[in-house]
Every structure is written in C-alpha cells, then in structure tokens.
PDB file of N, CA and C in Angstrom:
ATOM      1  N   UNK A 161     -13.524 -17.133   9.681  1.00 53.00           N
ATOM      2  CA  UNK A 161     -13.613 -16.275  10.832  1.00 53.00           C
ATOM      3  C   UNK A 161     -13.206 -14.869  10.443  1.00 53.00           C
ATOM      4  N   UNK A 162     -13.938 -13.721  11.298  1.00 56.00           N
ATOM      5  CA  UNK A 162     -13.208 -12.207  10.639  1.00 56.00           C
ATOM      6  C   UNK A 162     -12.040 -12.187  11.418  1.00 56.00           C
ATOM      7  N   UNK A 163     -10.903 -11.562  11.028  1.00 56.00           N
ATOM      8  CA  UNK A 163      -9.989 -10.723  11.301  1.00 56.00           C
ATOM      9  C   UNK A 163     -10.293  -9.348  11.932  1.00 56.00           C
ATOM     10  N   UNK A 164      -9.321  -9.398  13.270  1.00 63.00           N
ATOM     11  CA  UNK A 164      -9.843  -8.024  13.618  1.00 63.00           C
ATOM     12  C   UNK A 164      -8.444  -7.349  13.387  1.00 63.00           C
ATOM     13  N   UNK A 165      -7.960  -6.052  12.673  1.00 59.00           N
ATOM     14  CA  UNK A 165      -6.917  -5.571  12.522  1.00 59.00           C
ATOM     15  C   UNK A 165      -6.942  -4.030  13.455  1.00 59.00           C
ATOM     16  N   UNK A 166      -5.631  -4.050  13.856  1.00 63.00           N
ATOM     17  CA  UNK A 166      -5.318  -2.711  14.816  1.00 63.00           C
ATOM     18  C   UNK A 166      -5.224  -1.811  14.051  1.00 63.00           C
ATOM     19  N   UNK A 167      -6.483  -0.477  13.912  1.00 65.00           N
ATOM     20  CA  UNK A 167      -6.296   0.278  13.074  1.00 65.00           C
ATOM     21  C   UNK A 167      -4.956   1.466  13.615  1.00 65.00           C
ATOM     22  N   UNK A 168      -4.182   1.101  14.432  1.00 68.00           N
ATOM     23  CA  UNK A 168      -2.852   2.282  14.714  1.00 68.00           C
ATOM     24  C   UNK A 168      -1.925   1.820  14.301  1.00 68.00           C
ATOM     25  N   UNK A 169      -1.751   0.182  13.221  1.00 65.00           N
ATOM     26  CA  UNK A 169      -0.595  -0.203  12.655  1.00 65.00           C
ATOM     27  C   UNK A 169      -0.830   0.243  10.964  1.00 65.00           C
ATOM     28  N   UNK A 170       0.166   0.599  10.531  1.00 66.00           N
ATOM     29  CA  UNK A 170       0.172   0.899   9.013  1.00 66.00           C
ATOM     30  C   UNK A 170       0.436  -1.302   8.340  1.00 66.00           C
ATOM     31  N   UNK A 171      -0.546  -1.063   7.720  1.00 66.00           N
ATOM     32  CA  UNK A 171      -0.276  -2.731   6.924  1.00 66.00           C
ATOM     33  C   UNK A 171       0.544  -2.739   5.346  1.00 66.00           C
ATOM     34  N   UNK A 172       0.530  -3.168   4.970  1.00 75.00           N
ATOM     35  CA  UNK A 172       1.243  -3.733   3.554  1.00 75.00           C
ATOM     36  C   UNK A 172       1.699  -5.067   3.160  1.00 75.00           C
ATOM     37  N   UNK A 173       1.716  -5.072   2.144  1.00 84.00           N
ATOM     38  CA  UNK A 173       1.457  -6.622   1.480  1.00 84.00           C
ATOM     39  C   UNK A 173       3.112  -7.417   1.750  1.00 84.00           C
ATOM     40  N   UNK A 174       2.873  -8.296   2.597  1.00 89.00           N
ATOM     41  CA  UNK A 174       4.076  -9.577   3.055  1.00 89.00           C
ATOM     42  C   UNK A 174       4.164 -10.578   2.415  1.00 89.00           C
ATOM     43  N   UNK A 175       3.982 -10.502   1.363  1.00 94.00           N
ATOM     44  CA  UNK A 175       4.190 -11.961   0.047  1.00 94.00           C
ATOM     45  C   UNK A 175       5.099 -12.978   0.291  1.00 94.00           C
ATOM     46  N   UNK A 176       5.868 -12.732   1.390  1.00 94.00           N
ATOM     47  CA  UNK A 176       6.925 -13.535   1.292  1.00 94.00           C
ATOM     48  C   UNK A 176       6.664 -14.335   2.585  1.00 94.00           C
ATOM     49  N   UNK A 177       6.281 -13.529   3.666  1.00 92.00           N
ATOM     50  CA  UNK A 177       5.812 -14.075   5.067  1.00 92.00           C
ATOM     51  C   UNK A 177       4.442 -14.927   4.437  1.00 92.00           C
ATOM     52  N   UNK A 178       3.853 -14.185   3.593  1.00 94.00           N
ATOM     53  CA  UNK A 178       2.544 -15.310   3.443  1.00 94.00           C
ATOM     54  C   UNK A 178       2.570 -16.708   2.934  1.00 94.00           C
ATOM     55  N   UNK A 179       3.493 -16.768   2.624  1.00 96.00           N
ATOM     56  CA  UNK A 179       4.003 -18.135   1.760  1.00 96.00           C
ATOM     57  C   UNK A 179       4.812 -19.074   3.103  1.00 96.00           C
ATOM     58  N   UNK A 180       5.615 -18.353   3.757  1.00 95.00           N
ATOM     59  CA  UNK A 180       6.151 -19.145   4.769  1.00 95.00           C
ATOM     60  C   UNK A 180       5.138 -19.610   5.805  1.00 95.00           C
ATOM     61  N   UNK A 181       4.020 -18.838   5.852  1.00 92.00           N
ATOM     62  CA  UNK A 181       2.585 -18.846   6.697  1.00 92.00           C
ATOM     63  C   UNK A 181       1.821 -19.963   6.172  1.00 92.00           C
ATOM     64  N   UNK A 182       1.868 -19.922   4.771  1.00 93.00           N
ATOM     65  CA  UNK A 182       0.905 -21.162   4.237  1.00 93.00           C
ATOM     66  C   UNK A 182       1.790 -22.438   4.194  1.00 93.00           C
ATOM     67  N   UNK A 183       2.601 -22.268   4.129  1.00 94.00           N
ATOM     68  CA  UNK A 183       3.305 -23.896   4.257  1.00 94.00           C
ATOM     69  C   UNK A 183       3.815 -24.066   5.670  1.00 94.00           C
ATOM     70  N   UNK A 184       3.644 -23.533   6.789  1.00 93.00           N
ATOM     71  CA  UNK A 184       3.873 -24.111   7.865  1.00 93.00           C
ATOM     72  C   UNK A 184       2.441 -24.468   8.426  1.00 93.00           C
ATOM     73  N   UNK A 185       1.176 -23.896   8.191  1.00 91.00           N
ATOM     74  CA  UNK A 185       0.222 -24.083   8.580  1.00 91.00           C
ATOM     75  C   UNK A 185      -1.285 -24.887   7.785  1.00 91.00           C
ATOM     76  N   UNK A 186      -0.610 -24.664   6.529  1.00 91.00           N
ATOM     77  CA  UNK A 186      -1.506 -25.627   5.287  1.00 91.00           C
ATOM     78  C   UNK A 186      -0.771 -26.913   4.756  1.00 91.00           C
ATOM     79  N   UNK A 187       0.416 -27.080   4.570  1.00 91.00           N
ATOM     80  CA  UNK A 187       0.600 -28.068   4.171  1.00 91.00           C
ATOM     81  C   UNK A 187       1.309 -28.796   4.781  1.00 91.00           C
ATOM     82  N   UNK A 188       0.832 -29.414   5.723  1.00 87.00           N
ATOM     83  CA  UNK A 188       0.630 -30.354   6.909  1.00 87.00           C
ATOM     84  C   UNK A 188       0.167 -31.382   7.325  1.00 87.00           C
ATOM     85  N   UNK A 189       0.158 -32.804   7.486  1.00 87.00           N
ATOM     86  CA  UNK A 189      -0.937 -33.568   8.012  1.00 87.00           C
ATOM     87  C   UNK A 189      -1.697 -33.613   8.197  1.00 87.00           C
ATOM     88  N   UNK A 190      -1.495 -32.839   9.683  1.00 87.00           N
ATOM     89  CA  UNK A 190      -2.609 -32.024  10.499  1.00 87.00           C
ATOM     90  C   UNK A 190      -3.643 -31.203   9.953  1.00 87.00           C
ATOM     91  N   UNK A 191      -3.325 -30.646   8.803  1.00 86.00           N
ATOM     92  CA  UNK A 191      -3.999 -29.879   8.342  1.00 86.00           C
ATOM     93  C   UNK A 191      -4.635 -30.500   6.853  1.00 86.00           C
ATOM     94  N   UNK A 192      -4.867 -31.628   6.868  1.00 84.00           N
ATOM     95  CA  UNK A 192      -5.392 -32.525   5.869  1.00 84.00           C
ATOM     96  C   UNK A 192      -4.206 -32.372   4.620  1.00 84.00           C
ATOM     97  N   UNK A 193      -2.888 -31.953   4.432  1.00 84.00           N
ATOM     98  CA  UNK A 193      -2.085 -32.582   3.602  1.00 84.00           C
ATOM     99  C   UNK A 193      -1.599 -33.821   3.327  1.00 84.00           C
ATOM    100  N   UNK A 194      -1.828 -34.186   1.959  1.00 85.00           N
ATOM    101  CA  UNK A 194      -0.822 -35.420   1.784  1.00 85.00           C
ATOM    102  C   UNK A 194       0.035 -35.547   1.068  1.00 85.00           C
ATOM    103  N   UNK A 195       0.662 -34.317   0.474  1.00 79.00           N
ATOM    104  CA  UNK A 195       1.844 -34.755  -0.058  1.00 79.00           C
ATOM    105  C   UNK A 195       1.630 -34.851  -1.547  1.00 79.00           C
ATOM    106  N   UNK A 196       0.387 -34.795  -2.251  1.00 84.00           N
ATOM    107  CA  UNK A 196       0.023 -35.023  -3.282  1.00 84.00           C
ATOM    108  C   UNK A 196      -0.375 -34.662  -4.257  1.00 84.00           C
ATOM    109  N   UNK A 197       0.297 -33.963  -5.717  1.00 89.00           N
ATOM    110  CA  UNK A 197      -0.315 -33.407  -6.530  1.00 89.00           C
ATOM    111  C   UNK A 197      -0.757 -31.762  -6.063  1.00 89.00           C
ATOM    112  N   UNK A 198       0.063 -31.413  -5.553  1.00 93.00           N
ATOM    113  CA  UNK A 198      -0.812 -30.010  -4.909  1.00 93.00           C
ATOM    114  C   UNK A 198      -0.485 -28.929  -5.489  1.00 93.00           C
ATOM    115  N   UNK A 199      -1.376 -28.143  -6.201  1.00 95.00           N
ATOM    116  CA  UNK A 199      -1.252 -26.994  -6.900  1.00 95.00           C
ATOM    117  C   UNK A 199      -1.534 -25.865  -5.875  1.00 95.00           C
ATOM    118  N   UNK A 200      -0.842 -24.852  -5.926  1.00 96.00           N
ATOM    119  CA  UNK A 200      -1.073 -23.261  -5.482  1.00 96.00           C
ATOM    120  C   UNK A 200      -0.936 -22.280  -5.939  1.00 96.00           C
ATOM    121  N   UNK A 201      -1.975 -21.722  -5.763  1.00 96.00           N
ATOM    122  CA  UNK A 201      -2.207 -20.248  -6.878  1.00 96.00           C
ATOM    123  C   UNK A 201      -1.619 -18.775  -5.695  1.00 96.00           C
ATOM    124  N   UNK A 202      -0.999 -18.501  -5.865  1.00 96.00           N
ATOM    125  CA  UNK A 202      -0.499 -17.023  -4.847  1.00 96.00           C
ATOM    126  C   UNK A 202      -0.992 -16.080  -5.879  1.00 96.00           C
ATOM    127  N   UNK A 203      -1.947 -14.920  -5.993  1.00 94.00           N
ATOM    128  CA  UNK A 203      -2.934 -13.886  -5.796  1.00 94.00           C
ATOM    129  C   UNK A 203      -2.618 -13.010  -5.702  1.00 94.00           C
ATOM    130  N   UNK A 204      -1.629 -11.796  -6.216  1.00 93.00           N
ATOM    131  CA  UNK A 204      -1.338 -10.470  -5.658  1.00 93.00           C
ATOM    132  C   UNK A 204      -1.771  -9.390  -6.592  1.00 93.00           C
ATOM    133  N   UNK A 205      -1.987  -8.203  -5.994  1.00 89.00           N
ATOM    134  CA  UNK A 205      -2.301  -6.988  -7.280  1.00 89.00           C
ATOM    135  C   UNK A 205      -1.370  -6.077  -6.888  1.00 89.00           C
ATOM    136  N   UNK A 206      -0.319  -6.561  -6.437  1.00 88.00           N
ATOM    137  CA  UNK A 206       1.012  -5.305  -6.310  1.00 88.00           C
ATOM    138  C   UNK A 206       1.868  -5.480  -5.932  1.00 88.00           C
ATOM    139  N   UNK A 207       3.204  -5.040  -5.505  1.00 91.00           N
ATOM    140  CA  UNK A 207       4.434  -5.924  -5.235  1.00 91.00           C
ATOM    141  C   UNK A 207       4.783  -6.018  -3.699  1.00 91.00           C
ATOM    142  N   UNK A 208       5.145  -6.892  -3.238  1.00 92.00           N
ATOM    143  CA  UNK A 208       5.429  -7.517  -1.973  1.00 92.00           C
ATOM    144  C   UNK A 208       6.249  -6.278  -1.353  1.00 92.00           C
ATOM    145  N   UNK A 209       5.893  -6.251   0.085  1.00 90.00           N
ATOM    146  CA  UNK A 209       7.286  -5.056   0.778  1.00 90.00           C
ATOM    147  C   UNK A 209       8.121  -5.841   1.573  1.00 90.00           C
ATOM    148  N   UNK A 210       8.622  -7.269   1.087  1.00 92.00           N
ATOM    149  CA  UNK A 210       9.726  -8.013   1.892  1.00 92.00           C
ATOM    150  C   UNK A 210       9.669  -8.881   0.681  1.00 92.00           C
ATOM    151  N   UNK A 211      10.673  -9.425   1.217  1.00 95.00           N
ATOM    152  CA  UNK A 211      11.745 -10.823   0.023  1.00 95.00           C
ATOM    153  C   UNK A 211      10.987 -11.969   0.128  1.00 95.00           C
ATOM    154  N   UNK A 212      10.695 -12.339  -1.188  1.00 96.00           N
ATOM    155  CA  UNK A 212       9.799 -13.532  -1.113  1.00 96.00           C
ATOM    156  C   UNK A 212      10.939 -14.773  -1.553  1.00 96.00           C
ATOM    157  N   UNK A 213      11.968 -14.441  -2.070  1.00 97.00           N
ATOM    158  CA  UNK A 213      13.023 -15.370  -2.561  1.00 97.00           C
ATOM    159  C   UNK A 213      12.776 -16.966  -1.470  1.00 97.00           C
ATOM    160  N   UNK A 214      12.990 -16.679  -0.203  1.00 98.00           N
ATOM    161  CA  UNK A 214      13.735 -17.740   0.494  1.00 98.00           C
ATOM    162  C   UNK A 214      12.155 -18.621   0.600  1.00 98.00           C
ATOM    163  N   UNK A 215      11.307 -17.938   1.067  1.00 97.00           N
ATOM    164  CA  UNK A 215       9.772 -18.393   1.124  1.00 97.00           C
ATOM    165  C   UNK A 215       9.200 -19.063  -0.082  1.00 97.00           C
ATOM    166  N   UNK A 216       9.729 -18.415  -1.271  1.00 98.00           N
ATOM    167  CA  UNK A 216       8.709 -19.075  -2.449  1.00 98.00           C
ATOM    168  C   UNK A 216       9.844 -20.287  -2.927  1.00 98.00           C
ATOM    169  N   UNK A 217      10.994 -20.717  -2.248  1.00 98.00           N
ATOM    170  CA  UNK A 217      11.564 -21.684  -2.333  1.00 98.00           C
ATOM    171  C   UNK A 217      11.456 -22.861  -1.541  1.00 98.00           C
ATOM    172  N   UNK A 218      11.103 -22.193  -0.612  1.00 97.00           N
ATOM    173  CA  UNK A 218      10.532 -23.359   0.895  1.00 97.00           C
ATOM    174  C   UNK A 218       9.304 -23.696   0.157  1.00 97.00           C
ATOM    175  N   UNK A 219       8.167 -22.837   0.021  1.00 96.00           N
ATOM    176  CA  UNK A 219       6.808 -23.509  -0.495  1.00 96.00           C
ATOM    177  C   UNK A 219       7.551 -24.583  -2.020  1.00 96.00           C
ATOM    178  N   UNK A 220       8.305 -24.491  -2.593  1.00 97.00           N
ATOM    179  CA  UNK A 220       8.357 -24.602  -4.045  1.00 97.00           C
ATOM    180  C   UNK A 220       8.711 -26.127  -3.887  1.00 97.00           C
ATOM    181  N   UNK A 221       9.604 -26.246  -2.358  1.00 95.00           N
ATOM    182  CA  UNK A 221      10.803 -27.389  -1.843  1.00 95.00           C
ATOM    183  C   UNK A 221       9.668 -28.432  -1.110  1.00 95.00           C
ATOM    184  N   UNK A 222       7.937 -28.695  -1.289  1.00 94.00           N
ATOM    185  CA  UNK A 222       7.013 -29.283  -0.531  1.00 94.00           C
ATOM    186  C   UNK A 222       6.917 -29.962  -1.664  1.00 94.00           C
ATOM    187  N   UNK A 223       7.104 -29.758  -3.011  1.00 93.00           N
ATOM    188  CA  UNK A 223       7.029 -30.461  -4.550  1.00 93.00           C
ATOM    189  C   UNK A 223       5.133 -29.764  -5.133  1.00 93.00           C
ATOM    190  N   UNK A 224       4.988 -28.792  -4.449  1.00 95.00           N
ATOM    191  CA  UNK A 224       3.977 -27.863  -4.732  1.00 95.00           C
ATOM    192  C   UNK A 224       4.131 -27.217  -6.043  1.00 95.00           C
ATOM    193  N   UNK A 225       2.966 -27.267  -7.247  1.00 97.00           N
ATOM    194  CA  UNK A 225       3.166 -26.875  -8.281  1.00 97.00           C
ATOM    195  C   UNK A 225       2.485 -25.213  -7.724  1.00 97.00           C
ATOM    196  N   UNK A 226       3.047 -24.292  -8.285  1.00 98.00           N
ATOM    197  CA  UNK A 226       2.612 -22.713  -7.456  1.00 98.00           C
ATOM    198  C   UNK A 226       2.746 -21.944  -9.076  1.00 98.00           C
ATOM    199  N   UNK A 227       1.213 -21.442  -9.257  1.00 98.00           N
ATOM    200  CA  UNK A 227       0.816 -20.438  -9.918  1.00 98.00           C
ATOM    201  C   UNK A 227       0.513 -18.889  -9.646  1.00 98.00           C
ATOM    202  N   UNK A 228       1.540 -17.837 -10.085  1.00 98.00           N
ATOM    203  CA  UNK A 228       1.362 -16.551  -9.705  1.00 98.00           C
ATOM    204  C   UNK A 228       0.526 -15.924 -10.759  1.00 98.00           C
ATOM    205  N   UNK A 229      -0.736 -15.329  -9.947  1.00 96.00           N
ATOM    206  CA  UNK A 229      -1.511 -14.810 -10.815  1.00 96.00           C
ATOM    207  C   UNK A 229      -0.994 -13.147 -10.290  1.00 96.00           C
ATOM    208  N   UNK A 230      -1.078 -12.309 -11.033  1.00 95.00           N
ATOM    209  CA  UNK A 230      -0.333 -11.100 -10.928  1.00 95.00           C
ATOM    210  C   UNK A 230      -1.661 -10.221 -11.715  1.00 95.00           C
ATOM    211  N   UNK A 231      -2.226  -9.237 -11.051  1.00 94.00           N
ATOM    212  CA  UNK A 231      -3.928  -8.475 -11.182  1.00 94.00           C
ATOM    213  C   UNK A 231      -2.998  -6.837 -10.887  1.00 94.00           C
ATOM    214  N   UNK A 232      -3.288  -6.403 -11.881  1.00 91.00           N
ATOM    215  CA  UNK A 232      -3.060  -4.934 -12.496  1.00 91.00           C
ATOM    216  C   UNK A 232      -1.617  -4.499 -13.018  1.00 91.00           C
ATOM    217  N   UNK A 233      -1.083  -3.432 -13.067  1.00 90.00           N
ATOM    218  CA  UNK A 233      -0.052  -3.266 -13.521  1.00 90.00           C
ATOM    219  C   UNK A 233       0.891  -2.576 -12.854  1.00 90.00           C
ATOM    220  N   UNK A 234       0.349  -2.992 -11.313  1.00 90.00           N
ATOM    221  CA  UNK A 234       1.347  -2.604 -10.382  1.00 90.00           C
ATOM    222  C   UNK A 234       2.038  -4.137  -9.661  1.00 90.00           C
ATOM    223  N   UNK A 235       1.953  -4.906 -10.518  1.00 93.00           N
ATOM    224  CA  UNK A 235       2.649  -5.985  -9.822  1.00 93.00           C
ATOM    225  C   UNK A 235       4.247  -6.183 -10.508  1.00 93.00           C
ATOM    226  N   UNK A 236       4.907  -6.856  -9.229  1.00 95.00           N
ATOM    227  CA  UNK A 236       6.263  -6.974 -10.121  1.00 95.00           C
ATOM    228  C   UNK A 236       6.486  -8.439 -11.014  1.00 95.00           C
ATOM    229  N   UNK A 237       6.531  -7.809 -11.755  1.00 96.00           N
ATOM    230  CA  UNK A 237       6.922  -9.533 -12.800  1.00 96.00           C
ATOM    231  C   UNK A 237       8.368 -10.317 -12.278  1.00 96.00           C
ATOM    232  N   UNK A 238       9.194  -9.898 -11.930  1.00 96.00           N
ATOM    233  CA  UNK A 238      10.207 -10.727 -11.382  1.00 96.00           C
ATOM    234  C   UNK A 238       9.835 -11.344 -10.424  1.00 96.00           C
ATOM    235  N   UNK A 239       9.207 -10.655  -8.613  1.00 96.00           N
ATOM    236  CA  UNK A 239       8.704 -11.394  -8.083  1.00 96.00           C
ATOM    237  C   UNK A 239       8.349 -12.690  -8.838  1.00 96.00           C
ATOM    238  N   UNK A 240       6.580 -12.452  -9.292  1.00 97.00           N
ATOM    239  CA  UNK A 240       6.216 -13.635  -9.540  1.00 97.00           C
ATOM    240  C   UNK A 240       6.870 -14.345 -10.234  1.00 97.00           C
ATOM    241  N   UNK A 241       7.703 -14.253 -11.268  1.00 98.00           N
ATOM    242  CA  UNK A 241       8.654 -15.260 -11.487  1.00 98.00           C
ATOM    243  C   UNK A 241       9.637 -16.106 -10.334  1.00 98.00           C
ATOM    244  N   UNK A 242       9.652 -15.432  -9.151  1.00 98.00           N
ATOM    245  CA  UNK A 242      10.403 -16.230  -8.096  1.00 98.00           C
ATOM    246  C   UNK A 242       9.845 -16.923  -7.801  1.00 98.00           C
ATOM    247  N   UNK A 243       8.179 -16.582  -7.223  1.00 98.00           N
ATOM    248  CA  UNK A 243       7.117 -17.272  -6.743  1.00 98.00           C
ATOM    249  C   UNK A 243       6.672 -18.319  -7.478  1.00 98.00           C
ATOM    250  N   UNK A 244       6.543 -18.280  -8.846  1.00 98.00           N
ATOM    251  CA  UNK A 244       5.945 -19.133  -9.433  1.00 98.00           C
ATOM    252  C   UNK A 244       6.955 -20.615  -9.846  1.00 98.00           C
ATOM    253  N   UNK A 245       6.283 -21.633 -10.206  1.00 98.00           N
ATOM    254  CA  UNK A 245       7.425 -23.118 -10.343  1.00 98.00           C
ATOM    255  C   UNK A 245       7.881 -22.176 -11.728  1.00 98.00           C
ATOM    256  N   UNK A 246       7.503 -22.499 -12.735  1.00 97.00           N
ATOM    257  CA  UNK A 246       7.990 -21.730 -13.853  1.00 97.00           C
ATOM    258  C   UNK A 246       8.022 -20.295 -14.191  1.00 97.00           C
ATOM    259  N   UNK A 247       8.511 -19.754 -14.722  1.00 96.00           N
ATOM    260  CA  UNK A 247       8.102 -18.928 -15.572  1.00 96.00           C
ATOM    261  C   UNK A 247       6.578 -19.177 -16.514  1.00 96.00           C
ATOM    262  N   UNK A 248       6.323 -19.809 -16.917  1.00 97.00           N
ATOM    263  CA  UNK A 248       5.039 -19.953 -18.092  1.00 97.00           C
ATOM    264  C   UNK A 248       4.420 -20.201 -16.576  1.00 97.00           C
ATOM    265  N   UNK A 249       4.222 -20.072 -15.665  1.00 98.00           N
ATOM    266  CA  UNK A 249       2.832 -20.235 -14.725  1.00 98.00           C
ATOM    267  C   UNK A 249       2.743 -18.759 -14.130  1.00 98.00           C
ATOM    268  N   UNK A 250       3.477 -18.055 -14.783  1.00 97.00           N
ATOM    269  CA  UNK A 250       2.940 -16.710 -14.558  1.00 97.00           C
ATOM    270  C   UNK A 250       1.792 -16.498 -15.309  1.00 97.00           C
ATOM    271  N   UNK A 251       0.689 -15.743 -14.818  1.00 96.00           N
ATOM    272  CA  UNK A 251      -0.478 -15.255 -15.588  1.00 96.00           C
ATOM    273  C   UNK A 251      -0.584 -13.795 -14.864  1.00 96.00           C
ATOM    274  N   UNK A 252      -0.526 -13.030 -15.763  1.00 96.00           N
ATOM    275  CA  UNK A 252      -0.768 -11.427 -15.872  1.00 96.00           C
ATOM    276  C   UNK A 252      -2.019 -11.009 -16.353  1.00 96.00           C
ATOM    277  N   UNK A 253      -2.817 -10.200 -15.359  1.00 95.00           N
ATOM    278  CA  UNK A 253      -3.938  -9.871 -16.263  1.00 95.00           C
ATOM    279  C   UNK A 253      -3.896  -8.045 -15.861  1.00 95.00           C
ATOM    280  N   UNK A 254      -5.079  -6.893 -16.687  1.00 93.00           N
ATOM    281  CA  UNK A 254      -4.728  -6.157 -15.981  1.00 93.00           C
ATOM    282  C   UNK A 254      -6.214  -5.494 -15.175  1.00 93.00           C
ATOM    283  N   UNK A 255      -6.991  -6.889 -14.827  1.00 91.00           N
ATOM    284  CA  UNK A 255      -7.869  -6.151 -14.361  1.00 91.00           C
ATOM    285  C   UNK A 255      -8.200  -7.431 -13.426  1.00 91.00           C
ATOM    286  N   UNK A 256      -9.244  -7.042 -12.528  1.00 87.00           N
ATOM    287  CA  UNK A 256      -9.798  -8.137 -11.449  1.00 87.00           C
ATOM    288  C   UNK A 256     -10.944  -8.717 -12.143  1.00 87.00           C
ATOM    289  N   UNK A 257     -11.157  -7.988 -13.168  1.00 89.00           N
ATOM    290  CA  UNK A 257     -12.852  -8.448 -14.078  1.00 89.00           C
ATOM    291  C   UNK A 257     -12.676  -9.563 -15.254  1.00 89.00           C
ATOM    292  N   UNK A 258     -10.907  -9.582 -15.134  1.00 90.00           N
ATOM    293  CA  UNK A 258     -10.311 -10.319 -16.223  1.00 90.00           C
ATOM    294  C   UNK A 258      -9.981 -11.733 -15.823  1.00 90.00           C
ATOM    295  N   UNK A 259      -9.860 -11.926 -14.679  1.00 86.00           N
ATOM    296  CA  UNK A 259      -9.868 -13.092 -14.020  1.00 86.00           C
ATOM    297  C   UNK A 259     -11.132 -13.978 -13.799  1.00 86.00           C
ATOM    298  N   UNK A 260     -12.169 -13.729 -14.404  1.00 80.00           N
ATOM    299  CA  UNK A 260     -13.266 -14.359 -14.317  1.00 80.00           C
ATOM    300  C   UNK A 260     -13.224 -15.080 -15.332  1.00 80.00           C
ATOM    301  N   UNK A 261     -12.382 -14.318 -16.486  1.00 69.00           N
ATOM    302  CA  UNK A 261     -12.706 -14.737 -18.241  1.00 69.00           C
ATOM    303  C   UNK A 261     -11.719 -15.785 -17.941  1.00 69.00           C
TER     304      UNK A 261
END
C-alpha cells in the first residue's frame, strides 16, 4: 500500500522505533510467525536519530538471527554492531550498486 506522508513534518531515520515496529507487528502469530529459524536483515544508509540499544535487544530476545547491512559511508558502525546478533553479521558496503554483487 502507498504511504501518504505530511509534507509539514521534518522526517529522519528511527532505527530503533523500526525494530520495535517490526517485532510487535511481524513477528507474531497473527502475522504468520512461528518462532522459527528467522533471519533479519535491517537496511540502513546512515545513522539512526534515536537509540536503537533497547529495540535491537527486544528484536535480538525473539531468538531472531539479525543482519545489519550498512550502504555508504555515512552509516555508524557501532550502531550496527548493536543491531546486528554478531559482530561478523555486519556487512558494509559503500555503494547501493554493491549490494547486488
């Protein structure tokens, strides 16, 4: 479905709300979860403007394996190290054309 956004609000990237967003609303029953084997890739090309700490621990606490892919060289590498289960499931690239390869 499109999104309609209020162009009189200034937006910016909520990395941390988005994670608390996807596990209250994706990984669910209801929402065809089972609990099983579930990998997640979180997607950013720049650094979050709120705390992803408590969020990428709640998603982490579902037994969700979570891959931070991190696209240009404005992302923060610590973040995704919070976000991600490991460290080694960080993947850094520095382009969007590089993620295809």
């Amino acid at each position: 479905r499109n999104l309609i956004y209020d162009d009189t609000r200034q937006y910016g990237t909520g990395t941390g709300l988005a994670l608390g967003y996807f596990v209250d609303n994706f990984l669910l029953p209801s929402a065809g979860w089972r609990n099983i084997d579930t990998l997640v890739y979180v997607v950013t090309d720049g650094a979050s403007q709120d705390d992803v700490t408590a969020n990428a621990a709640y998603l982490k606490n579902t037994g969700a394996q979570v891959v931070a892919l991190g696209i240009t060289e404005l992302v923060n590498t610590d973040e995704l190290e919070i976000i991600a289960s490991t460290p080694q499931e960080v993947i850094l690239v520095a382009t969007f054309a590089e993620v295809e390869n």
